[in-house]
Coordinates of C-alpha atoms in Angstrom, one line a residue:
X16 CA 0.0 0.0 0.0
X17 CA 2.7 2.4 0.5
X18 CA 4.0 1.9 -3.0
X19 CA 0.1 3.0 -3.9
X20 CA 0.4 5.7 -2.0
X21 CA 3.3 6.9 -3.7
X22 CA 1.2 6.6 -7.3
X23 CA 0.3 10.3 -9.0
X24 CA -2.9 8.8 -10.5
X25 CA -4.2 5.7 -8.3
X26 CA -6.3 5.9 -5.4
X27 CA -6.0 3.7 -2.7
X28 CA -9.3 1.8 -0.9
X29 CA -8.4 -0.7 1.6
X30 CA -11.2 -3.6 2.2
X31 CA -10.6 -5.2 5.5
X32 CA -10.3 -9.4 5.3
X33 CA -12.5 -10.8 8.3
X34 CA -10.7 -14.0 8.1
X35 CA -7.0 -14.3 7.3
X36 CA -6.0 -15.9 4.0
X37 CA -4.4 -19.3 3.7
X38 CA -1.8 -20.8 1.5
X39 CA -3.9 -19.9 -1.4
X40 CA -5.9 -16.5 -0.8
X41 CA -9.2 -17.6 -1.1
X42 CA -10.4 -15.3 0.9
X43 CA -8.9 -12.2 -0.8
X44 CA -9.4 -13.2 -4.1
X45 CA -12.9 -13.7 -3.8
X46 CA -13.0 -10.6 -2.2
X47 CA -11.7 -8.4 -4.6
X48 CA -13.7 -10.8 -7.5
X49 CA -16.8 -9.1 -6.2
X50 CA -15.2 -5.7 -5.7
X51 CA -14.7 -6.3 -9.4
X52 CA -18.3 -7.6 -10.3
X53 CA -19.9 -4.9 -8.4
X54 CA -17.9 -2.2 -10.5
X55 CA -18.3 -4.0 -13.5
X56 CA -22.1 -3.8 -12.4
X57 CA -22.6 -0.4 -12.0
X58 CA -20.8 0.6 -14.8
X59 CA -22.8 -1.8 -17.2
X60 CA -25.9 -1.1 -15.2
X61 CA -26.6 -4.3 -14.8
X62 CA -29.8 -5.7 -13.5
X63 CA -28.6 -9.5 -12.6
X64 CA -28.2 -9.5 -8.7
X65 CA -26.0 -11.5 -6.7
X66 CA -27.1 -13.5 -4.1
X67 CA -26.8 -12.8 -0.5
X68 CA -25.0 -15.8 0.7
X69 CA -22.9 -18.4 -1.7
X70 CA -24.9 -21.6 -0.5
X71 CA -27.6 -19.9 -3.1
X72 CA -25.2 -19.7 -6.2
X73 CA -26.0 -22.1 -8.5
X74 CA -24.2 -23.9 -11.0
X75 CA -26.7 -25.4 -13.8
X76 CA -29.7 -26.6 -12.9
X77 CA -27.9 -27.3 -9.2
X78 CA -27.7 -25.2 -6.0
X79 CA -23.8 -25.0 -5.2
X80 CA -23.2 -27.2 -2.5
X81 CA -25.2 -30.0 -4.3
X82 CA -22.9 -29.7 -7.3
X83 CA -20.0 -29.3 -4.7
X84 CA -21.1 -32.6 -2.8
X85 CA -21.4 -34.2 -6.7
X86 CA -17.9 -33.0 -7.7
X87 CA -16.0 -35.6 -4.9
X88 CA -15.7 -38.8 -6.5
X89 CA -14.9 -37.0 -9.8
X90 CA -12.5 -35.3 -7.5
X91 CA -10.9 -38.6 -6.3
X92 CA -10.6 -40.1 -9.3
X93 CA -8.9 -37.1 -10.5
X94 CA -6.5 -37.8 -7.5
X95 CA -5.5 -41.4 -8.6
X96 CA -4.7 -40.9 -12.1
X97 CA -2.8 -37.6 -11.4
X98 CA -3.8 -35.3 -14.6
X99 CA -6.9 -33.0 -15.3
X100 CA -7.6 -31.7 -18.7
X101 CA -9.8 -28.6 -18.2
X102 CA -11.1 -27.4 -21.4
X103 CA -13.4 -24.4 -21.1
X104 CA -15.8 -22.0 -22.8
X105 CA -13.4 -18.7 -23.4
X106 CA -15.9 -16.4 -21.6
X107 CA -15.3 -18.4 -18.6
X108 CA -11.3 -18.2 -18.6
X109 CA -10.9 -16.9 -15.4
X110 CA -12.6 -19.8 -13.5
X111 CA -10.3 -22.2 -15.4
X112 CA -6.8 -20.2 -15.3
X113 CA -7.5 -20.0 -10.9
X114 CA -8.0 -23.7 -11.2
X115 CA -4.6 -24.6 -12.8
X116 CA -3.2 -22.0 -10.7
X117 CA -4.9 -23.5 -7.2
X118 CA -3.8 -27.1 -8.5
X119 CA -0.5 -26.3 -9.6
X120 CA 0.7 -23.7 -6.7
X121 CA -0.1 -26.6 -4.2
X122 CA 1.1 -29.4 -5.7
X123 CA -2.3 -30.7 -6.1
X124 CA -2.8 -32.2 -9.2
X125 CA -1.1 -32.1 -13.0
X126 CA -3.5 -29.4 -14.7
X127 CA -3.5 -28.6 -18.5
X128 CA -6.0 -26.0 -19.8
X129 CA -7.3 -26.3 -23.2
X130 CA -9.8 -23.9 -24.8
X131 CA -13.2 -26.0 -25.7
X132 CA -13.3 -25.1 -29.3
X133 CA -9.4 -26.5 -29.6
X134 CA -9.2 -29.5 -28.0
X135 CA -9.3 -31.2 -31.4
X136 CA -6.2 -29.7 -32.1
X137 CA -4.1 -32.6 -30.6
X138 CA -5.2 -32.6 -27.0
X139 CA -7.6 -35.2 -27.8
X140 CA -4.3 -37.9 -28.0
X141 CA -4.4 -37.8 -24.1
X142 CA -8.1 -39.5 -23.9
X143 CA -6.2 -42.5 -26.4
X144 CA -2.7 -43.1 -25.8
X145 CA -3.1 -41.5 -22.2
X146 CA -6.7 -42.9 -21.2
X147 CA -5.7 -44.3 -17.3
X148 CA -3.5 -40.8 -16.2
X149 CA -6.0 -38.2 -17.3
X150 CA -9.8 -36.8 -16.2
X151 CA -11.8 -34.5 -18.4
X152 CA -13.4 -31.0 -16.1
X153 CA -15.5 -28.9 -18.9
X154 CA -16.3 -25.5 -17.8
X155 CA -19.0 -24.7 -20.3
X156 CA -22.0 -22.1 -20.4
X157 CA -24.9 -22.5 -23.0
X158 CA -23.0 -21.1 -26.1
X159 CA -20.8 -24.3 -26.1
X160 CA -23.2 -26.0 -23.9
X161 CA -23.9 -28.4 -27.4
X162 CA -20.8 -28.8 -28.7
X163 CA -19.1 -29.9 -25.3
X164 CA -22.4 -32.4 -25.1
X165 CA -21.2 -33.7 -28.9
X166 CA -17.5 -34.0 -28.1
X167 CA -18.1 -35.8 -24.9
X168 CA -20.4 -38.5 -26.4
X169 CA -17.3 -39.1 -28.7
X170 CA -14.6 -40.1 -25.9
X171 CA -13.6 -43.4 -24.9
X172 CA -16.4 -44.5 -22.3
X173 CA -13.3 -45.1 -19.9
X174 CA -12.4 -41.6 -19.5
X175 CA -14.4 -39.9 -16.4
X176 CA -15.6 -36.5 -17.6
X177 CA -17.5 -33.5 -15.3
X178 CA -19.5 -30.7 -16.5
X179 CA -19.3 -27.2 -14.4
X180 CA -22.2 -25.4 -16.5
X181 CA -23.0 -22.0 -15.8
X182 CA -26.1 -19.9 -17.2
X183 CA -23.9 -17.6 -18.7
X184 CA -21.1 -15.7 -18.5
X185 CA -22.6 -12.6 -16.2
X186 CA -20.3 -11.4 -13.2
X187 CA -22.8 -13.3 -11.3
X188 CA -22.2 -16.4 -13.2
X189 CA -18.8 -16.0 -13.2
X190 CA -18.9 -15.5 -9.2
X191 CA -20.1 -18.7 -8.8
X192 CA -17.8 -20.9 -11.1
X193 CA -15.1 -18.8 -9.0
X194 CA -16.6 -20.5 -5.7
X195 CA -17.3 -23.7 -7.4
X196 CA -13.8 -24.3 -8.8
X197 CA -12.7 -23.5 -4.9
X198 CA -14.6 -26.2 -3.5
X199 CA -13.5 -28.4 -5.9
X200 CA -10.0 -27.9 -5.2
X201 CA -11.0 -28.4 -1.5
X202 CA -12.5 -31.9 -2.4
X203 CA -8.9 -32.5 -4.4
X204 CA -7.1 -31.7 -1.2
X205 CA -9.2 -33.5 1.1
X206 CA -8.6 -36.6 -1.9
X207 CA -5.1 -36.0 -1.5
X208 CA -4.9 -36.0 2.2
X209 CA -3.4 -32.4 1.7
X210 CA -4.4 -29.5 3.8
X211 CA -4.2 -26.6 0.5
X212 CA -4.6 -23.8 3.5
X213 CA -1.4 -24.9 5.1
X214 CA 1.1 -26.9 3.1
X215 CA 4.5 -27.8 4.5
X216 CA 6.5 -25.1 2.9
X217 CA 10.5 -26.2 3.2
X218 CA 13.2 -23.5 3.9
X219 CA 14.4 -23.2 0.0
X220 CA 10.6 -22.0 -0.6
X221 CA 10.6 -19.4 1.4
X222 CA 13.7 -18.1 0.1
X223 CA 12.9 -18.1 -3.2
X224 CA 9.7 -16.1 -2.1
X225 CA 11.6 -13.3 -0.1
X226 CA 14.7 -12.6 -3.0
X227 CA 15.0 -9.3 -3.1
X228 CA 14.0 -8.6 -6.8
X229 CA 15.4 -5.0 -6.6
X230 CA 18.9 -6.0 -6.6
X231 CA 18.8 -8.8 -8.9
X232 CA 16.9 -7.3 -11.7
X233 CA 18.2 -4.0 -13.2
X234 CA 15.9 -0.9 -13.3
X235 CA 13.9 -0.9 -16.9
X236 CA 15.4 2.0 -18.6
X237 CA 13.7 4.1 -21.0
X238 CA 13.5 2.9 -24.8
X239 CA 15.8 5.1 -26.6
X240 CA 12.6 6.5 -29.3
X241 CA 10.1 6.9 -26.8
X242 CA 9.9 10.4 -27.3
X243 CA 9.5 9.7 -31.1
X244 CA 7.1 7.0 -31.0
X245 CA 5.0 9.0 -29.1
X246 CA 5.1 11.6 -31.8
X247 CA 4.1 8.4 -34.5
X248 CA 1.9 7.6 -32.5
X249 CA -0.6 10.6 -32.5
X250 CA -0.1 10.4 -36.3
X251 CA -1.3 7.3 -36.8
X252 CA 1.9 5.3 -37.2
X253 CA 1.8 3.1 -34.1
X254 CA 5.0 1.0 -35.8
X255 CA 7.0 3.4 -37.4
X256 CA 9.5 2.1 -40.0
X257 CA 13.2 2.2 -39.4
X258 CA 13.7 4.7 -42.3
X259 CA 11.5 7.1 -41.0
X260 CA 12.9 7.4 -37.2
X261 CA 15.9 9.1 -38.3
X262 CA 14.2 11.9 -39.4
X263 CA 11.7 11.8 -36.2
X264 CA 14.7 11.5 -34.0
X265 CA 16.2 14.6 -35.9
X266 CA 13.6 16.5 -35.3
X267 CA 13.5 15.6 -31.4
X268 CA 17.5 16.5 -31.0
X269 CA 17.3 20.1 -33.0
X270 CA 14.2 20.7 -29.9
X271 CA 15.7 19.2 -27.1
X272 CA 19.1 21.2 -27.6
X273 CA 16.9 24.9 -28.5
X274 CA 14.5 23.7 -25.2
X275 CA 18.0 23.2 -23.5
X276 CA 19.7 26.4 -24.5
X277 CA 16.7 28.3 -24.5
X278 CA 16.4 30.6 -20.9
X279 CA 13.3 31.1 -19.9
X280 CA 10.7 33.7 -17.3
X281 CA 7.1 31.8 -17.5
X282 CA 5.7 28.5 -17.6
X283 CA 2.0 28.0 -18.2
X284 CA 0.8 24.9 -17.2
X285 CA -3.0 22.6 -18.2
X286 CA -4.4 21.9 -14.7
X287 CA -6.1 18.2 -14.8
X288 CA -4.2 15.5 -15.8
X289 CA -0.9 18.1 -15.3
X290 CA -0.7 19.4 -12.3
X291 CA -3.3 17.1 -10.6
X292 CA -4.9 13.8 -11.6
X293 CA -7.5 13.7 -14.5
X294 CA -10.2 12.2 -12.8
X295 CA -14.2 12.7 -12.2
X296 CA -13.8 14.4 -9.0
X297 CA -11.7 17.6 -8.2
X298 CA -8.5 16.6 -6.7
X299 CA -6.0 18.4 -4.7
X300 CA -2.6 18.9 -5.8
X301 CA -0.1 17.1 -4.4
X302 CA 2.8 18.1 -1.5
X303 CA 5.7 17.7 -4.6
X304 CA 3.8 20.0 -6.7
X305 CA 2.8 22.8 -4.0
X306 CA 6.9 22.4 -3.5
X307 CA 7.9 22.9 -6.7
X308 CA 5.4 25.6 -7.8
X309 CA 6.5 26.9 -4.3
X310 CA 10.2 27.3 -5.8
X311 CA 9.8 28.4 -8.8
X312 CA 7.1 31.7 -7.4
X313 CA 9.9 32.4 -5.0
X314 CA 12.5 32.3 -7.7
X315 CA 10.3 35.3 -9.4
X316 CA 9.0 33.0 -12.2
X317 CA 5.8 33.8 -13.8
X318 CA 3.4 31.4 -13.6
X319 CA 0.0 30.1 -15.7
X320 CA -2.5 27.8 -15.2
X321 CA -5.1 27.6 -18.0
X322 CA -8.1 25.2 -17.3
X323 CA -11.3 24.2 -18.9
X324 CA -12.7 24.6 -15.6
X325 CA -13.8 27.3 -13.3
X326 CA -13.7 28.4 -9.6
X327 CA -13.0 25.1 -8.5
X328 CA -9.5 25.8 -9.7
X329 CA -9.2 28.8 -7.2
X330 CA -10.1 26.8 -4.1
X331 CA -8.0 24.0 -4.8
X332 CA -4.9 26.4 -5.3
X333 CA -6.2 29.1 -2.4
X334 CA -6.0 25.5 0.0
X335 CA -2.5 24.8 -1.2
X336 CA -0.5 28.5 -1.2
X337 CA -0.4 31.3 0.5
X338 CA -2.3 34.5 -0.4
X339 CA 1.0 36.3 -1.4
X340 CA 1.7 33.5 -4.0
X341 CA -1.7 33.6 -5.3
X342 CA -1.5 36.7 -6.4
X343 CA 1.4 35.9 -8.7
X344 CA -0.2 33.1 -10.9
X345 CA -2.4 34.0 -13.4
X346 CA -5.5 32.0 -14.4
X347 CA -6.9 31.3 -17.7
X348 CA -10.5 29.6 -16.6
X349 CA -12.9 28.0 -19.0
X350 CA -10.2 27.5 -21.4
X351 CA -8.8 30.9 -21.4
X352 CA -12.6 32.5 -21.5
X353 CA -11.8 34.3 -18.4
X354 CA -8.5 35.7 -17.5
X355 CA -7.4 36.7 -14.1
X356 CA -5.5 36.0 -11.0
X357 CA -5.8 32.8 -8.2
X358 CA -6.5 35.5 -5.7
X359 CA -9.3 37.5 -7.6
X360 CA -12.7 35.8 -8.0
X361 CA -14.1 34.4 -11.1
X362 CA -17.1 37.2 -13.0
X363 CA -18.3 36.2 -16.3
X364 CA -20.1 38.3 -18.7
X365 CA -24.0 38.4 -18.1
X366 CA -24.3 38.3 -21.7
X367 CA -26.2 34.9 -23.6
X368 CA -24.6 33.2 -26.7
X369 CA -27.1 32.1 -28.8
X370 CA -24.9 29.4 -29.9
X371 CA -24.0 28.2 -27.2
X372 CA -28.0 28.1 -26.2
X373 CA -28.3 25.9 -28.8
X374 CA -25.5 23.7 -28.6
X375 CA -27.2 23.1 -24.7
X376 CA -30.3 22.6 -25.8
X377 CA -28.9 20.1 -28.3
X378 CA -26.7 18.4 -25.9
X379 CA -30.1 18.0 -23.3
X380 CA -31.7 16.4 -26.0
X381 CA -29.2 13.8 -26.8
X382 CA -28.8 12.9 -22.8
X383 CA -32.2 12.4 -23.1
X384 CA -32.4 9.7 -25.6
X385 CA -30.0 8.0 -24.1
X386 CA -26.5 9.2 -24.8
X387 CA -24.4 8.6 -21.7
X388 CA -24.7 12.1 -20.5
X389 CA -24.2 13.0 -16.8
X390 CA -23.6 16.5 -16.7
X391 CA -24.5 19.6 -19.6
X392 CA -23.3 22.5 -17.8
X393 CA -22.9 25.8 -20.0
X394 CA -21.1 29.3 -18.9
X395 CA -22.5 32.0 -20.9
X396 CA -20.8 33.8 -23.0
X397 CA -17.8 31.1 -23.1
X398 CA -18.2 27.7 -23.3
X399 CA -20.6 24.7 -22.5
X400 CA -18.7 21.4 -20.9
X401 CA -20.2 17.7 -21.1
X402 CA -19.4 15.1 -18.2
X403 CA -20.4 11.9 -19.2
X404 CA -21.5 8.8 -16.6
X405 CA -18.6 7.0 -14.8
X406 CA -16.4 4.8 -17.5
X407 CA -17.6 6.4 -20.6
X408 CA -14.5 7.4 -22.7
X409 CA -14.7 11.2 -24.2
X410 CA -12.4 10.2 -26.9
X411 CA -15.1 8.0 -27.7
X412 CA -18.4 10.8 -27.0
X413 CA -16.3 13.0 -29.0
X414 CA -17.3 12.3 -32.3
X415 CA -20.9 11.6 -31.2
X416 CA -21.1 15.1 -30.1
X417 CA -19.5 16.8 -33.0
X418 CA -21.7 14.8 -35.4
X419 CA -24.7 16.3 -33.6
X420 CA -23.4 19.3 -33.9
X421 CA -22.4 18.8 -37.6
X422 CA -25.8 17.4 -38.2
X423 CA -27.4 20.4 -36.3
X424 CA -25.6 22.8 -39.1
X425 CA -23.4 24.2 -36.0
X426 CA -18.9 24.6 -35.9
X427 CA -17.0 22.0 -34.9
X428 CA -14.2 23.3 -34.8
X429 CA -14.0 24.3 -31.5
X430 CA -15.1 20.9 -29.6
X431 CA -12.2 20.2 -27.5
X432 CA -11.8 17.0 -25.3
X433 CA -10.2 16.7 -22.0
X434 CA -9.8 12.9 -20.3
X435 CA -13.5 13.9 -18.2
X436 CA -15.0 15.7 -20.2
X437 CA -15.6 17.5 -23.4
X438 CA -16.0 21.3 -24.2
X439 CA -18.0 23.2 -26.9
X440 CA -16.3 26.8 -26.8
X441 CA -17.5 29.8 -28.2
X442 CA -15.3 31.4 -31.6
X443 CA -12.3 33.2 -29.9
X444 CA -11.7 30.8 -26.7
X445 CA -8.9 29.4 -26.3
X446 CA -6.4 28.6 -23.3
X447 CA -3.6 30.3 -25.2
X448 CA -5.5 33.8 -24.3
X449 CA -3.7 33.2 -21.2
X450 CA -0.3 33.2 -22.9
X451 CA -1.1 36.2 -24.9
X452 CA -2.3 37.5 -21.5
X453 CA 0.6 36.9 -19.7
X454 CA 2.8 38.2 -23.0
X455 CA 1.5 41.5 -22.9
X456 CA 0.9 42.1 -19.1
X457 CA 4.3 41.1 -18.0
X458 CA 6.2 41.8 -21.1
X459 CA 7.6 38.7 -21.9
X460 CA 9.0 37.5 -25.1
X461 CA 6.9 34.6 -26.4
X462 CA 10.0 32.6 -26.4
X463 CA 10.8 32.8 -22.9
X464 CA 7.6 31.3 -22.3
X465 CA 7.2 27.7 -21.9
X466 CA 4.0 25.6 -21.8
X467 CA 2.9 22.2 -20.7
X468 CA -0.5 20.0 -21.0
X469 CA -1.3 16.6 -21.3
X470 CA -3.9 16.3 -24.5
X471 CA -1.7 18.3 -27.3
X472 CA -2.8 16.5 -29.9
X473 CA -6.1 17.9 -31.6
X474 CA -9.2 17.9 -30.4
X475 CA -7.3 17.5 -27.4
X476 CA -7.6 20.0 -24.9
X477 CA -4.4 21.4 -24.5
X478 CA -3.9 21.9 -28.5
X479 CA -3.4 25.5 -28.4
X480 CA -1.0 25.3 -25.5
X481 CA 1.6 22.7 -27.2
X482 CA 1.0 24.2 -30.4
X483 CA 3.1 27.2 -28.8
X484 CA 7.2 27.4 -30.1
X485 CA 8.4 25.7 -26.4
X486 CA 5.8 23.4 -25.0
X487 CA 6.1 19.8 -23.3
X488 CA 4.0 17.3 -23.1
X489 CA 3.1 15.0 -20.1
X490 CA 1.2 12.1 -21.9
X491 CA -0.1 12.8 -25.5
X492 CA 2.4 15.1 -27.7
X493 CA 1.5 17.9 -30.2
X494 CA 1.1 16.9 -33.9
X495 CA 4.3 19.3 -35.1
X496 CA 7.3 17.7 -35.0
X497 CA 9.3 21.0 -34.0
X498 CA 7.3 21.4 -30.8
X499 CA 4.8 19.9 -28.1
X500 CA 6.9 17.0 -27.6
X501 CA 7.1 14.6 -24.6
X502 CA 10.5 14.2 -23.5
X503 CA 9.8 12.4 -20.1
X504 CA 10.3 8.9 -20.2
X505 CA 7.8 6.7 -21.5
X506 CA 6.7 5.1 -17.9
X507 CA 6.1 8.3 -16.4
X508 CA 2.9 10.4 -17.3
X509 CA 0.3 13.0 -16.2
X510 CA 1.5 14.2 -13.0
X511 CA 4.3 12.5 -12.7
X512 CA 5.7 13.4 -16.2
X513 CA 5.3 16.9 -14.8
X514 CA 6.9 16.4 -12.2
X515 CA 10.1 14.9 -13.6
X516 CA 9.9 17.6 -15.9
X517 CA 9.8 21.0 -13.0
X518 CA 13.0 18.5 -11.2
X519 CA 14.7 19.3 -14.2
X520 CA 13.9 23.4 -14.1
X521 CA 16.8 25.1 -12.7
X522 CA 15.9 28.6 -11.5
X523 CA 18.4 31.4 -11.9
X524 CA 19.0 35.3 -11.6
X525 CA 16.0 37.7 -12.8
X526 CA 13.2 35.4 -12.5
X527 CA 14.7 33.0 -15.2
X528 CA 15.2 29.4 -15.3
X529 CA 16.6 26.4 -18.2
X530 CA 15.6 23.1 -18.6
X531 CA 18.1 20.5 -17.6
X532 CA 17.8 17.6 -19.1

């Protein structure tokens, strides 16, 4: 848990055990299996409830412990020839992957798994040449439900063959083949005269288990091309050829030196996803961010934060820095519509933007047909943003929305998409207002002026910001190859990207700094 802790982008929950686990985590793992059906519930919506207590699972047309107390002589004939062949329906690989794993981890029982729809493919030479060391386990559910019946009236009438059939492959279903396969690894053990919870581990074991990974296998260190794959890889070229990387990694090298020489007095930086987590609730920024942002204001650099939110931007940075810092970072809010300082609260125009009535009106109407909308919230004159329900991708909504919009004879143009949510902004709006803002009000050269965000690739969010001559990325990189590039190594993003990035800003006289890299 402390290594979770230490994660920019996780969140930690800790569910309590009531009983302690044995040899083979049982407990935990069935546990976080219905932490996992639950989610998987709510995100699918899904009517099919679980029961309250496992005695009422049921596994066919038979309540659990009946097909339990059924699976034991299977289970000890299992135990005297030594070998199980498990083929299974691939919607149920799960159940049959924990069953090798139970088996094998305890020295239960030899256990080869075999996808149902392959077992022709040569497995079948086990029922013949191998009839007295093997037993057939078929984990089946009604799509295969035939086919296994077919194949099984086919095998030698020597081999011993059990059916686990579920009614489908719901997380309900797949709860109770999860339970099922549990027992029936119990009645192996109890066939075996084994106790699975508590086998006699010997001393060689338990050092193998404790090596100390760390200083036998070195760190992974960063693929040389990240930086350019990463480029290919918002163009569509997810496998660059090896003729075209030289001129990618040219065009990396002739940035990273100007970034390198290049000294700078402001950085502006995307808020979600940048400075914080990108996730559906408002986060807080972190103690290593406050500490760098701390050091570079006290060094007398200029700072930006341009966000396509609003005023819950000031209260997360009014709970993390003083008053007297606030008043040195400027704010571009509702992606650059509104323009001011952290200390200075947030007035929008009272004006109404006729398209933007539309475009709501248009969005309410698609929520209401279905489309997976949670939230339409617009902020007259600027913008209207779009939160869809828990799970639903906005790279995804994206073009839904900009098809109604197309459809609706309304610009696209200016749909831009953050990881939470997407934003329909009026003509004009942009986030790199606040760079023009901050070039004229402090009189800085646009060059000594560097920007960060984590969606730079269009529609992403952050477009305009990484589409400025020094920019960084902290997860996707601009289109242009002579800026907007991510030069953090490939393992770290978001936050933490950003992160390794302000380690590597050395502050200097005059309210300057360089990049260090």
């Amino acid at each position: 848990m402390e290594s979770i802790h230490g994660l920019t982008d996780v969140s930690a929950h800790v569910f309590e055990l009531d009983k302690k686990d044995g040899y083979l985590a049982t407990n935990s793992l069935l546990l976080d299996a219905m932490l996992v059906a639950r989610a998987y519930g709510e995100l699918d919506q899904s009517r099919s409830p679980f029961p309250d207590q496992m005695s009422q699972l049921r596994i066919g047309d038979q309540a659990l412990p009946e097909w339990a107390n059924n699976s034991r002589s299977f289970a000890e004939e299992a135990v005297k020839r030594g070998s199980m062949i498990v083929v299974y329906s691939p919607l149920l690989k799960p159940i049959a992957s924990d069953l090798e794993s139970k088996l094998s981890e305890a020295a239960l029982l030899n256990c080869q798994l075999c996808d149902l729809r392959s077992f022709a493919h040569g497995r079948h030479l086990w029922l013949s040449q191998r009839t007295d060391d093997c037993v057939v386990l078929a984990i089946t559910e009604p799509s295969l439900g035939q086919l296994w019946d077919k194949m099984r009236s086919l095998f030698p009438p020597a081999m011993p063959t059990m059916t686990m059939s579920l009614g489908g492959a719901s997380p309900p279903d797949l709860i109770a083949g999860l339970v099922a396969q549990m027992q029936f690894v119990s009645a192996i053990a109890s066939a075996s005269g084994v106790d699975a919870a508590k086998p006699s581990v010997p001393d060689f074991s338990r050092k193998l288990y404790y090596l100390d990974l760390t200083s036998s296998i070195p760190a992974p260190t960063d693929m040389l091309a990240a930086a350019e794959v990463s480029k290919f890889e918002v163009m569509g070229a997810r496998w660059p050829s090896a003729r075209r990387l030289g001129s990618m990694t040219r065009a990396r090298a002739d940035f990273q030196s100007s970034l390198a020489s290049q000294k700078f007095r402001a950085v502006v930086f995307d808020f979600d996803g940048t400075l914080c987590s990108s996730r559906r609730t408002d986060q807080a920024l972190s103690t290593e961010i406050i500490r760098q942002l701390e050091r570079l204001l006290q060094a007398e650099v200029v700072i930006g934060i341009a966000s396509g939110r609003g005023g819950s931007i000031l209260e997360a940075l009014a709970k993390a820095l003083p008053p007297e810092l606030l008043e040195r970072i400027d704010v571009g809010l509702y992606n650059g519509g509104w323009v001011g300082t952290a200390s200075e609260p947030v007035v929008t125009a009272k004006e109404t933007s006729e398209f933007l009535s539309h475009v709501t009106r248009l969005m309410r109407r698609l929520k209401s047909i279905g489309v997976p909308i949670d939230t339409v919230r617009p902020t007259h004159p600027i913008q209207v943003s779009v939160r869809f329900r828990e799970g639903i991708a906005t790279e995804q909504m994206w073009f839904v929305l900009a098809d109604a919009l197309r459809q609706a004879g309304l610009e696209t143009a200016s749909i831009m998409r953050s990881k939470h949510s997407i934003d329909i902004l009026s003509s004009g709006v942009s986030k790199s207002g606040l760079v023009a803002h901050m070039i004229q009000h402090h009189r800085i050269d646009p060059y000594q002026i560097l920007t960060m965000g984590d969606q730079g690739a269009w529609p992403g969010n952050d477009a305009s910001l990484l589409e400025h001559r020094y920019s960084l990325s902290v997860d996707s990189p601009s289109r242009r190859i002579d800026r907007g590039w991510k030069l953090a190594p490939s393992h770290k993003r978001d936050v933490d990207a950003t992160l390794w990035y302000l380690e590597r800003m050395v502050t200097g006289l005059g309210g300057t700094f360089h990049i260090d890299l």
